[in-house]
Structure formats: C-alpha cells, structure tokens
Amino acid sequence: MVGFSHPNMKPQSVLPLACVLRCAAAAAVHPCRADSFTNPVVYEDYPDNDVSLGPDGAYYLSASNFHYSPGAPILRSQDLVNWEAIGHSVPRLDFGGGYDLPPSGERAYRGGTWASTMRYRESNGLWYWIGCTNFWNTWVFTAPDVTGPWEKVSQMEGGLCFYDNGLLIDDDDTMYVVYGSGTVSVAQLDEQGLLPVRTEVVFTADDANVDSIEGNRMYKINGLYYVLNDRPGGTTIIWKSESPFGPYEHKVLVENVAAPVEGGGSPHQGSLIETPEGDWYFMSFTWAYPAGRLPVLAPVTWGDDGFPVFVTGDNGGWGATYPMPLPEVPTPDWLRTYTFEGPDLEPTFEWNHNPDVSSYEVNNGVTLTTATVTEDIYSARNTLTHRIHGEFPVGTVEIDFSNMHDGDRAGFAAFRDQSAYIGIHRDGDTYTLTAKHGMIMDEWSSEPVSPGSIVAEEALPSDTTRIWFRQEMDARASGTRDCNFSYSLDGETFETFGPTYELYDGWAWFIAYRFGIFNFATKAMGGSIEVKSLVVA
Ligand SMILES: *[C@@H]1O[C@H](CO)[C@@H](O)[C@H](O)[C@H]1NC(C)=O
C-alpha cells in the first residue's frame, strides 16, 4: 500500500539521503516530502478551509462537508503539509428537516456545513465553530478540546446567516465575525461569542470592481485588521484597515493563476497562516472535479504597503511544488486498510445524512442493518462514505452478505449526485450480482432525474456469503473520468463487472465522489451486511 512505487504517488523532488533513510525506516507514514512539498497537500475533497493555530502549536483545518454526518471535518498538521483527520465540529446535523432522511421523503442534500469557521479562544479555553447552515440560520458549536466533545450552544435564528464567515478573536479577546456574499459585514459578538452586539457593512463587491465576493476570513496582523475573500471563480482579494469596522482598502492577492494540478481551477479562497518563524502561507483549494476541491498551499511575502504578495511557482502560477514551510512531521498515510475495530468509526468516515445509530455497529467490522425501505439510494439511510484519494483512487470493500433479506440491496457505490454501483440484489432466494449506473439527482435542487438502470447482472453461486467489490477511478480533472467496477469471491482475483462508468465532473453539488457502502431494503427492514474491511488506495 505504502511505498515510493505506489501508482498514486506524484513525482517528488529529489530526496536527501537522510530523508530517504528516515522514510524507509518509518512504515505506514506519509511518504517523505523532504525539502519541498507537492500540491495539493491533501488530494481529497476538503473545501472551504479555515486554518488556524491551536494552543498546542499545531495547525487545525476546518472544512465543509455539506450533507455528510458528522459535519465540519477537522484536520491537524504540525508542518502545514502533512495532515491527518482528527474529528468533526458538528457531531450530528441537528438542523431540522431532512437530515435524517425521514420517510416523508425530505432530504438535505447540499445543506449542512459549508464555508464555516473554527478558532480556539484562549480566555475560556474553548474551541468555537460558527457556520450558517441550512439556509439560513447560524449555529455556534463549542468544545473544550478540538477533538470534542463538541456541543451546539447557540442558534441565531430568523434569517441571521453569517454567510461564508470568518471568526477573529482579537488580542483583547473581542470576537468578530466577517461574513457576506456581495455585501460584506463585520459583526462584533457578545462576551460569550454567541450573539452579535454590533454589525456594520464594511464593503461591497463594487468596492473591488467585481461582481461578487465571498469566502470571508478575518485576521489581525501587526495591529491591522485584514479580510481575505474572493470573487468566485479565480480571484483572491485582501482588505486592510485600522479598525475591524473599516474603512478598508484592498488589493488583489491572486488572480486567475495556473493551478498546481492539470485541469484544476485557479485557487481563490482559503486561509492566511503564519509559521513560528514568521513566514506566511496561503492555504487555498483548487477545483478539480471529479476529485473535488483539493487543499493547496503557497507562500506569501509582505510588501512595503502592508499587503501580502503571492509567491508564484515555477509554472508561473500556483506552484506544484514549493519549499517545505516547516520541518516535516509525518502523519499517518491517507491510504490505508480499515478493519473497523470500533467501537467508533475513524474520522475519515462520514455518513450520507445522519445515520440511524440503532442500525449500525462497529466491532471488528461494520454491521449495516437496513434502515430504510426504498428503491432509491439517495433516500436510503446509513450509506457509509469515505473520500476518494489521489489521481487514481482505488477502493476495495469486503462484505459478508449472509444476513441479507429478501428485497435487500447492498454494495459499493461511486457516490455523489450522479452515481453508479456494484452490488448484490437479493430477491427471494436469488442473490444477483448487479451493476447499476446512472442514478442522477439534479445538482442544484436534488430532485430525482433518473433512477438509473441495471447494466450488468449475474446470479451468484449459492454457497457464496462473502464478496469483495472494487472501484478503480481516474479522478483527475484532466483525466478520462473512468470508473471501473470489479468483484472477487476470494479477495485475490478480481473480475471486471459492467461497462466503465463515466464520473461526472460538475461542481454545482459541491461534493466530490466518495466510496459509498450501502445496504437498504426494498421490502422490509431487518437484514444486514457486515463490512469486514475497506482498503483506500
Ligand atoms: C477502465 O477500463 C478500461 C477498459 O478496460 C481501461 O481502458 C481503463 O484504463 C480503465 N480505467 C481505470 C481508471 O482503471
């Protein structure tokens, strides 16, 4: 799985011998990045990052994951390059209708967490997460430790939406939130940081001669207030003022640069970060569907005018490589085999909508008991997902299906608003290996467009109870967008099943493909499968 010859590895710069030796000695750590690093720093869909320094000197990245539960994933790094998933700020999408995929048919696709903010507040030792979810209420979650327990402490109702918000905790402990789309406001919060006490519009998109502006972050640097935001599509703008409430002057930080990955979009939203040495970095993300929105890092310097200046890479744009910001501190590899010891899932797993917690158990495998009677994978509860990784993601799941019931559908999906799967349909006593492609929802409204169709089927031998399913993708924005499904009855020899599925590269759903492990009933609940392992390669 892990090694210098892995097909997912992008070429790294030349490694010093010491580094090679260190890497060779360290099994199961991220391949050594030596003196330079390669973008994206995480080849996975972790959009809308808000990166900040924790009390322990590590960096924490909060991201969006929309209708996936738990919400608002958190990554940690010591060096800004090697990141690991450590938890979520929103334990459950407890925002009202749709998030539990109720029998009424209500759903919450594209709801949930997006463009939120997370910071540590020293004065009371609490982490804050603030986000406008579910169009349009703002929620505040806090936690004594970044890994939890996170708790919902406040809801700003009645249309008070801190759209694309960034939190600043000032030197005197005052909390400010910058937010807005087109028109940007700064709100000063009360002492607990739960409600606004003063709100002012500070500038509009017109002030920067652009048609729209969003993705707001706020910083205090050398006694001055900065707002970082973007015109969607390709331009990052930085604003500066002596007061949190303005007046602000602005400059363009990055405009329509070449992306560090072929076919990716110009990075244009994210976070400014300072290292202990006083060096500065901009963590943004490149739009690279079908792989998603991938975090990318670049250095910035400071001009005499007090504005940051983007450092172009050797491609004349956002570099594919830059020097390491800090001495490398390896983290566990993103590519690994999960065997689900339990009792909890690792934080790289998220459910499609809130899970029915009584219908799954993690104990040396994940038992997925059917939780919905439906014909529609998008209405089924307890689809367990994992982000795809890298340019050529491969996922292999091992499933014991001996307790499937009549009418149950279980399998392994390339899952987003346009999905396909390989799985087993049980009807009566017949177990049919099935490939189904083209389950489509409207990417804006999430209304059903197509229920999909069976593109291959074959009866399984009657003595079989265990099966391996595999997906092999070309997820590059510039790639073929192939997804090939295969299966194995012994875990060794895999047989292609069904035609190649073409991954969708639209962006409007805001979430990339995931490996989705599902089990739902079409007749009656009660059956189950056991997921023995998932290999993410
Ligand atoms: C998918 O299968 C086709 C046909 O065998 C092959 O040409 C293509 O390279 C495969 N793609 C991936 C990503 O495995």
XYZ file of C-alpha atoms and ligand atoms in Angstrom:
551
model
C 0.000 0.000 0.000
C 2.612 2.479 1.080
C 5.804 2.992 -0.772
C 7.649 5.008 -3.296
C 6.363 2.940 -6.153
C 2.682 3.427 -5.460
C 0.911 4.414 -8.689
C -0.847 7.277 -6.871
C 2.404 8.909 -5.964
C 3.166 12.059 -7.828
C 6.819 12.685 -8.562
C 8.505 14.229 -5.541
C 11.593 16.340 -5.678
C 14.932 14.698 -5.085
C 15.096 13.412 -1.546
C 18.221 13.905 0.543
C 19.704 10.605 1.704
C 18.830 11.259 5.355
C 15.242 11.676 4.340
C 15.196 8.511 2.276
C 16.584 6.596 5.229
C 14.118 8.154 7.625
C 11.256 7.340 5.307
C 12.424 3.829 4.668
C 12.592 3.252 8.415
C 9.129 4.585 9.081
C 6.493 2.162 7.922
C 2.962 3.475 7.443
C 3.849 7.136 7.499
C 3.359 9.598 4.719
C 5.987 9.386 2.017
C 8.772 11.800 2.790
C 8.423 15.252 1.326
C 11.927 16.326 2.130
C 12.894 19.884 1.318
C 9.895 20.609 -0.821
C 6.285 19.630 -0.879
C 3.818 18.844 -3.636
C 0.379 20.379 -4.134
C -2.314 19.517 -3.390
C -1.178 18.880 0.168
C -4.194 16.591 0.585
C -5.515 15.039 -2.625
C -9.019 14.796 -1.193
C -12.185 16.860 -1.123
C -11.704 19.164 1.888
C -13.077 22.514 0.663
C -13.534 25.935 2.284
C -10.618 25.552 4.659
C -10.211 27.751 7.707
C -6.723 27.076 9.060
C -5.578 28.397 12.420
C -3.046 27.715 15.121
C -4.116 25.658 18.125
C -2.944 26.123 21.722
C -0.599 23.155 21.263
C 1.262 24.766 18.363
C -0.343 22.510 15.756
C -2.392 23.822 12.838
C -6.055 22.959 12.545
C -8.065 22.979 9.339
C -11.843 23.120 9.396
C -13.614 22.175 6.159
C -17.112 21.832 4.707
C -18.871 18.541 4.070
C -22.472 19.655 3.403
C -24.988 16.814 3.943
C -22.443 14.378 5.351
C -22.562 13.490 9.032
C -20.743 14.155 11.281
C -20.247 17.622 9.848
C -17.357 20.072 9.541
C -14.307 17.759 9.423
C -11.129 18.821 11.229
C -7.595 18.090 10.048
C -4.405 18.636 12.040
C -0.828 19.264 10.935
C 2.469 20.265 12.514
C 4.050 21.360 9.259
C 1.154 22.601 7.046
C 1.877 19.841 4.531
C 1.227 16.518 6.276
C -2.360 16.456 7.536
C -4.485 13.930 9.359
C -8.206 13.787 10.027
C -8.898 14.066 13.761
C -12.620 14.729 14.154
C -15.625 16.904 13.378
C -17.095 20.076 14.897
C -20.707 19.094 14.264
C -21.385 15.678 15.803
C -24.789 15.413 14.206
C -26.584 17.557 11.600
C -29.166 18.636 14.117
C -30.612 21.403 11.967
C -34.189 20.273 11.421
C -35.942 18.652 8.493
C -34.368 16.307 6.020
C -31.098 15.456 7.745
C -32.407 12.114 8.998
C -33.790 11.171 5.552
C -37.289 10.732 7.036
C -39.980 8.595 5.366
C -41.670 11.850 4.240
C -39.010 11.967 1.541
C -37.480 15.181 2.822
C -33.751 15.354 2.151
C -30.971 17.820 2.909
C -28.547 17.433 0.017
C -26.258 20.455 -0.307
C -27.430 21.627 3.131
C -25.310 21.023 6.193
C -21.941 22.613 6.735
C -20.301 24.981 4.279
C -17.881 27.883 4.462
C -17.747 27.930 8.229
C -15.035 28.969 10.673
C -13.218 27.396 13.608
C -10.937 29.053 16.152
C -9.517 28.471 19.623
C -10.294 31.084 22.282
C -7.647 31.278 24.949
C -9.640 33.231 27.573
C -12.111 30.437 28.202
C -10.204 27.519 26.722
C -12.933 26.765 24.199
C -12.878 25.972 20.509
C -15.618 27.685 18.507
C -17.170 26.585 15.269
C -19.596 29.007 13.644
C -21.492 28.299 10.469
C -24.597 29.298 8.589
C -26.277 26.065 7.609
C -29.486 25.005 6.104
C -30.292 28.368 4.553
C -30.489 30.364 6.748
C -29.614 30.073 10.413
C -26.247 30.475 12.078
C -25.131 27.976 14.682
C -22.363 28.073 17.224
C -20.729 24.888 18.475
C -18.013 24.828 21.142
C -15.659 22.208 22.564
C -13.091 22.139 25.375
C -10.822 20.069 23.154
C -10.607 20.207 19.373
C -11.406 16.504 19.241
C -14.521 17.093 21.310
C -16.970 16.732 22.766
C -18.484 19.421 20.525
C -21.792 20.849 21.610
C -24.352 23.080 19.937
C -24.584 26.126 22.190
C -26.449 28.737 20.206
C -28.645 29.265 17.231
C -29.045 32.665 15.627
C -32.418 32.299 14.031
C -34.659 34.317 11.826
C -32.533 34.603 8.757
C -29.378 35.731 10.525
C -26.931 33.989 8.291
C -23.209 34.536 8.687
C -22.708 33.560 5.057
C -19.148 32.334 4.323
C -17.955 33.553 7.693
C -14.584 34.006 9.316
C -14.000 34.421 13.040
C -11.320 36.668 14.525
C -10.550 36.644 18.231
C -8.771 39.934 18.806
C -5.833 40.476 21.161
C -8.261 41.897 23.740
C -10.462 38.770 23.369
C -13.241 40.564 21.453
C -14.795 38.256 18.887
C -15.575 39.484 15.377
C -17.199 37.635 12.528
C -16.814 38.784 8.926
C -19.411 37.444 6.533
C -21.493 38.096 3.463
C -21.900 37.475 -0.219
C -21.517 40.610 -2.332
C -22.008 42.835 0.693
C -19.556 42.094 3.478
C -20.334 42.847 7.131
C -18.429 42.601 10.369
C -20.327 41.604 13.495
C -18.917 42.028 16.955
C -20.149 39.234 19.215
C -21.141 39.350 22.867
C -18.731 38.161 25.552
C -19.754 34.538 25.185
C -19.367 34.802 21.437
C -22.927 33.698 20.826
C -24.835 36.713 19.505
C -23.936 39.873 17.603
C -23.925 43.142 19.558
C -22.848 45.440 16.718
C -22.946 44.811 12.988
C -21.768 47.036 10.165
C -21.410 46.658 6.432
C -17.706 47.187 5.762
C -17.510 46.999 1.962
C -19.201 45.572 -1.109
C -18.066 43.748 -4.235
C -18.377 47.085 -6.072
C -15.598 48.474 -3.919
C -13.274 45.945 -5.545
C -14.862 46.327 -9.000
C -16.017 42.734 -9.046
C -19.499 41.305 -9.461
C -19.471 39.139 -6.366
C -17.433 38.427 -3.284
C -17.497 35.653 -0.674
C -15.347 33.208 1.316
C -14.507 35.644 4.109
C -11.718 35.279 6.673
C -10.526 37.894 9.177
C -7.079 38.384 10.741
C -5.215 40.845 12.911
C -1.644 41.230 11.744
C 0.778 43.794 13.152
C -2.066 45.761 14.712
C -4.070 45.973 11.477
C -7.280 44.184 10.513
C -7.328 42.124 7.335
C -10.171 40.451 5.495
C -9.326 37.756 2.965
C -12.041 36.819 0.481
C -12.609 36.104 -3.155
C -14.541 36.716 -6.268
C -15.814 33.197 -7.025
C -14.000 31.645 -9.923
C -10.476 32.839 -9.642
C -9.582 35.990 -7.720
C -8.455 36.362 -4.127
C -8.783 39.802 -2.590
C -7.158 41.072 0.594
C -8.537 44.052 2.537
C -6.798 46.100 5.231
C -7.994 48.561 7.847
C -7.000 50.099 11.155
C -10.406 49.184 12.583
C -12.462 45.998 12.355
C -15.314 48.125 11.035
C -13.253 49.817 8.332
C -12.714 51.782 6.222
C -10.964 49.010 4.260
C -8.624 49.367 1.304
C -7.944 46.352 -0.882
C -5.533 44.646 -3.257
C -5.761 41.553 -5.385
C -3.675 38.734 -3.884
C -4.078 36.037 -6.574
C -5.862 36.365 -9.901
C -6.619 33.540 -12.318
C -3.357 31.692 -11.928
C -2.469 28.314 -13.364
C -3.498 25.547 -10.984
C -0.978 23.138 -9.498
C -2.917 20.206 -10.959
C -3.718 19.843 -14.632
C -7.287 20.852 -15.392
C -7.809 22.379 -11.930
C -9.239 25.815 -11.281
C -7.316 28.856 -10.086
C -7.178 28.615 -6.280
C -9.019 31.585 -4.824
C -10.333 31.104 -1.292
C -8.868 29.964 1.993
C -6.676 30.990 4.885
C -3.602 33.045 5.715
C -1.230 31.292 8.097
C 1.919 32.356 9.933
C 4.660 29.922 10.921
C 6.592 30.271 14.191
C 9.488 31.692 12.117
C 7.255 34.496 10.889
C 6.831 33.101 7.358
C 3.401 33.339 5.783
C 1.354 30.948 3.690
C -1.938 30.929 1.863
C -3.875 27.672 2.042
C -6.454 27.650 -0.713
C -8.075 24.918 -2.782
C -8.242 24.101 -6.440
C -11.499 22.977 -8.052
C -10.629 19.672 -9.662
C -13.747 17.578 -10.123
C -14.375 14.688 -10.130
C -11.759 14.601 -7.340
C -13.310 17.655 -5.684
C -11.801 20.722 -4.097
C -8.254 19.998 -3.038
C -6.272 21.983 -0.448
C -3.216 23.685 -1.948
C -0.537 25.706 -0.167
C 1.685 28.552 -1.351
C 3.964 31.040 0.383
C 3.207 34.738 0.565
C 5.564 37.594 1.403
C 4.681 41.083 2.580
C 5.013 44.270 0.561
C 6.033 47.641 1.970
C 2.415 48.722 1.652
C 1.353 46.196 4.275
C -0.329 43.832 1.808
C 0.688 40.202 1.271
C 2.193 39.195 -2.065
C 1.604 35.763 -3.591
C 4.730 33.767 -4.491
C 4.348 32.168 -7.899
C 5.714 28.703 -8.517
C 7.917 27.532 -11.335
C 4.820 27.100 -13.525
C 4.249 30.863 -13.296
C 1.093 30.186 -11.287
C 0.215 28.261 -8.175
C 3.262 26.023 -7.893
C 3.035 22.268 -7.973
C 5.935 22.366 -5.515
C 7.378 24.860 -3.050
C 9.977 24.586 -0.285
C 8.723 22.956 2.910
C 7.313 25.595 5.270
C 8.488 23.790 8.400
C 10.466 20.691 9.339
C 8.452 17.724 8.272
C 6.339 15.897 10.859
C 4.830 12.850 9.134
C 1.228 11.838 9.738
C -0.489 8.515 9.041
C -0.876 7.847 5.338
C -4.245 8.678 3.835
C -4.049 5.372 2.004
C -4.768 2.529 4.368
C -6.745 -0.548 5.191
C -9.594 -0.117 7.637
C -10.741 -3.150 9.589
C -13.175 -1.271 11.854
C -12.064 -2.415 15.312
C -14.578 0.012 16.805
C -16.490 0.981 18.765
C -16.182 4.251 16.814
C -15.523 4.878 13.171
C -12.330 6.684 12.284
C -12.826 10.366 11.409
C -12.194 9.791 7.713
C -15.654 8.167 7.550
C -18.872 10.124 7.202
C -22.469 9.051 6.659
C -24.731 10.315 3.911
C -27.041 12.402 6.144
C -27.398 11.496 9.823
C -27.129 7.789 10.493
C -29.792 5.786 12.245
C -27.493 4.865 15.132
C -29.554 1.834 16.095
C -28.915 0.299 12.675
C -25.155 0.009 12.690
C -22.424 -1.295 14.924
C -18.655 -1.112 14.650
C -16.976 -4.155 16.169
C -14.238 -5.695 14.050
C -16.343 -4.839 11.049
C -19.307 -2.585 10.458
C -22.695 -4.227 10.640
C -25.079 -2.248 8.454
C -28.675 -3.204 9.144
C -31.139 -1.890 6.596
C -32.582 1.377 7.882
C -34.928 2.413 5.061
C -37.392 0.738 2.740
C -36.837 2.456 -0.598
C -35.851 1.863 -4.212
C -33.626 4.937 -4.161
C -30.066 5.019 -2.874
C -30.412 8.767 -2.247
C -33.280 8.159 0.173
C -31.576 5.278 1.971
C -30.131 5.908 5.406
C -26.747 4.687 6.616
C -24.692 4.844 3.461
C -21.166 4.911 4.862
C -18.774 7.031 2.833
C -15.066 7.654 2.527
C -13.461 10.288 0.334
C -11.655 9.078 -2.745
C -7.947 9.835 -2.674
C -5.490 10.897 -5.332
C -5.492 10.971 -9.084
C -6.303 7.288 -9.464
C -8.400 6.287 -6.465
C -8.965 2.620 -5.780
C -11.361 1.351 -3.155
C -11.873 -2.276 -2.198
C -14.514 -3.362 0.258
C -15.018 -6.822 1.713
C -18.607 -7.698 2.618
C -20.236 -10.655 4.332
C -23.757 -10.718 2.969
C -25.037 -13.901 4.604
C -27.735 -11.997 6.515
C -29.268 -10.095 3.593
C -33.049 -10.382 3.489
C -35.410 -10.728 0.557
C -35.536 -7.437 -1.344
C -32.323 -6.001 0.106
C -29.794 -4.060 -1.980
C -26.209 -3.838 -0.762
C -22.998 -2.779 -2.397
C -20.309 -0.293 -3.186
C -21.108 2.984 -4.954
C -19.205 5.747 -6.658
C -21.393 8.183 -4.833
C -22.426 11.776 -5.497
C -25.373 13.369 -7.354
C -24.549 11.102 -10.288
C -23.797 7.633 -9.004
C -23.131 4.076 -10.011
C -22.640 0.903 -8.029
C -21.711 -2.723 -7.996
C -23.702 -4.745 -5.510
C -25.976 -7.594 -4.645
C -29.724 -7.620 -5.104
C -31.456 -10.341 -3.141
C -34.891 -11.319 -4.443
C -36.444 -14.383 -2.881
C -33.566 -16.803 -2.550
C -31.700 -15.448 -5.557
C -28.638 -13.289 -4.990
C -27.842 -11.330 -8.129
C -24.558 -9.587 -8.671
C -25.671 -6.273 -10.136
C -24.062 -3.238 -11.727
C -26.315 -0.216 -11.772
C -25.320 3.069 -13.357
C -26.837 6.496 -13.790
C -28.681 7.273 -10.569
C -28.970 11.027 -11.011
C -30.259 13.887 -8.906
C -30.487 17.437 -10.101
C -27.258 19.003 -8.856
C -28.985 22.222 -7.756
C -32.365 21.053 -6.468
C -31.507 17.429 -5.679
C -34.798 16.413 -7.308
C -34.681 12.928 -8.860
C -33.631 12.956 -12.516
C -33.010 9.276 -13.185
C -33.342 6.146 -11.041
C -30.526 4.545 -13.034
C -30.501 1.268 -14.852
C -29.009 -2.148 -14.443
C -26.109 -2.513 -16.847
C -24.943 -5.979 -15.824
C -26.291 -8.825 -13.728
C -25.352 -12.377 -12.961
C -26.584 -14.902 -10.404
C -24.089 -15.568 -7.621
C -23.164 -19.147 -6.726
C -25.495 -20.273 -3.949
C -22.725 -21.174 -1.495
C -21.223 -17.672 -1.523
C -21.538 -15.427 1.522
C -18.556 -13.160 1.139
C -17.590 -10.827 -1.685
C -15.086 -8.110 -2.473
C -16.065 -5.098 -4.562
C -13.569 -2.751 -6.135
C -13.716 0.636 -7.871
C -10.802 1.979 -9.878
C -11.081 5.573 -10.959
C -9.283 8.150 -12.977
C -10.357 11.163 -10.903
C -8.049 13.718 -12.473
C -9.693 16.889 -13.713
C -7.716 16.330 -16.919
C -8.236 12.576 -16.952
C -10.566 10.067 -18.540
C -13.011 10.093 -15.588
C -13.257 6.319 -15.865
C -14.625 4.296 -13.037
C -14.283 0.543 -13.410
C -16.084 -1.814 -11.073
C -14.955 -5.332 -10.323
C -15.611 -8.080 -7.808
C -13.849 -11.038 -6.312
C -15.003 -14.133 -4.485
C -11.609 -14.820 -2.886
C -10.176 -11.324 -2.355
C -7.409 -12.026 -4.856
C -8.735 -12.435 -8.354
C -10.915 -9.576 -9.470
C -13.307 -9.751 -12.368
C -14.468 -6.567 -14.139
C -18.223 -6.261 -13.975
C -20.288 -3.991 -16.170
C -19.117 -1.258 -18.510
C -16.860 1.614 -17.494
C -18.851 4.318 -15.745
C -18.014 7.907 -16.565
C -17.605 10.059 -13.457
C -19.366 13.399 -13.511
C -17.201 16.491 -13.175
C -19.849 19.148 -12.477
C -19.166 21.350 -9.467
C -22.621 22.599 -8.505
C -23.271 19.863 -5.976
C -20.122 20.983 -4.117
C -19.173 17.477 -3.025
C -16.958 15.092 -4.930
C -17.216 11.365 -5.460
C -16.920 9.127 -2.460
C -16.740 5.433 -1.912
C -20.220 4.658 -0.590
C -21.021 1.405 1.191
C -24.773 0.865 1.337
C -27.424 -1.595 2.415
C -31.111 -0.764 2.071
C -34.357 -2.688 1.921
C -36.953 -2.596 -0.820
C -39.408 -4.865 1.029
C -38.895 -4.897 4.794
C -36.170 -3.907 7.217
C -34.195 -6.341 9.340
C -31.498 -7.721 7.038
C -27.866 -6.762 7.437
C -24.428 -6.980 5.895
C -21.076 -6.939 7.603
C -18.372 -4.748 6.148
C -15.147 -6.545 7.039
C -12.653 -4.100 5.581
C -12.160 -1.137 3.297
C -8.896 -0.577 1.502
C -8.393 3.002 0.350
C -5.604 3.081 -2.212
C -11.115 1.141 -17.128
O -11.233 0.068 -18.014
C -10.876 0.405 -19.359
C -11.207 -0.816 -20.229
O -10.504 -1.920 -19.750
C -9.419 0.791 -19.411
O -9.064 1.165 -20.725
C -9.189 1.959 -18.471
O -7.819 2.280 -18.417
C -9.686 1.649 -17.067
N -9.597 2.825 -16.254
C -9.201 2.797 -14.978
C -9.165 4.105 -14.234
O -8.900 1.775 -14.393
